[in-house]
Amino acid sequence: NAVMNKNDPPPREIGLLTHQPFQSEMKETTKTESSCFTPFLSQGVVAENENGTHVPVKILRDTGASQSLILEGTLPLDENSFTGLSVLLSGINSELVSRPLHRVWLQCDLVQGVFDLAVCPSLPITGVTVLLGND
């Protein structure tokens, strides 16, 4: 549980929603790429800095997210990329989770530059390595 001080900034919201067709039997569902996401998917590259080794990524543009995310393990992030800050994220269930912010160089059709991305152990859609929010 995160304890918030009245002077703390509010949690950053992430807003990815998806639906699964109802099944009469409860089965384990997987986080697969749905055709409804296709218009919002793109390719890009990330690196520790502009001159670093470019790593290809699949990007999901999420206009409901106020914080961009990167899948843990995509880059060898360390204390050099760590901003010294963590961000509180709140998803659809409103549960707060703290994630470290790392400064990463990102290039895609929509943006190019250095961004502070929250590093997450998993993302909602399999195969997506960057969730591009409104920040």
Tab-separated table of C-alpha atoms in Angstrom, residues 70-77:
chain	number	residue	atom	x	y	z
A	70	ILE	CA	8.320	0.562	-21.059
A	71	LEU	CA	8.462	-3.176	-20.498
A	72	GLU	CA	11.174	-4.189	-18.048
A	73	GLY	CA	14.097	-5.878	-19.821
A	74	THR	CA	13.638	-4.011	-23.114
A	75	LEU	CA	16.812	-2.017	-22.406
A	76	PRO	CA	19.645	-2.633	-19.927
A	77	LEU	CA	18.539	0.250	-17.704
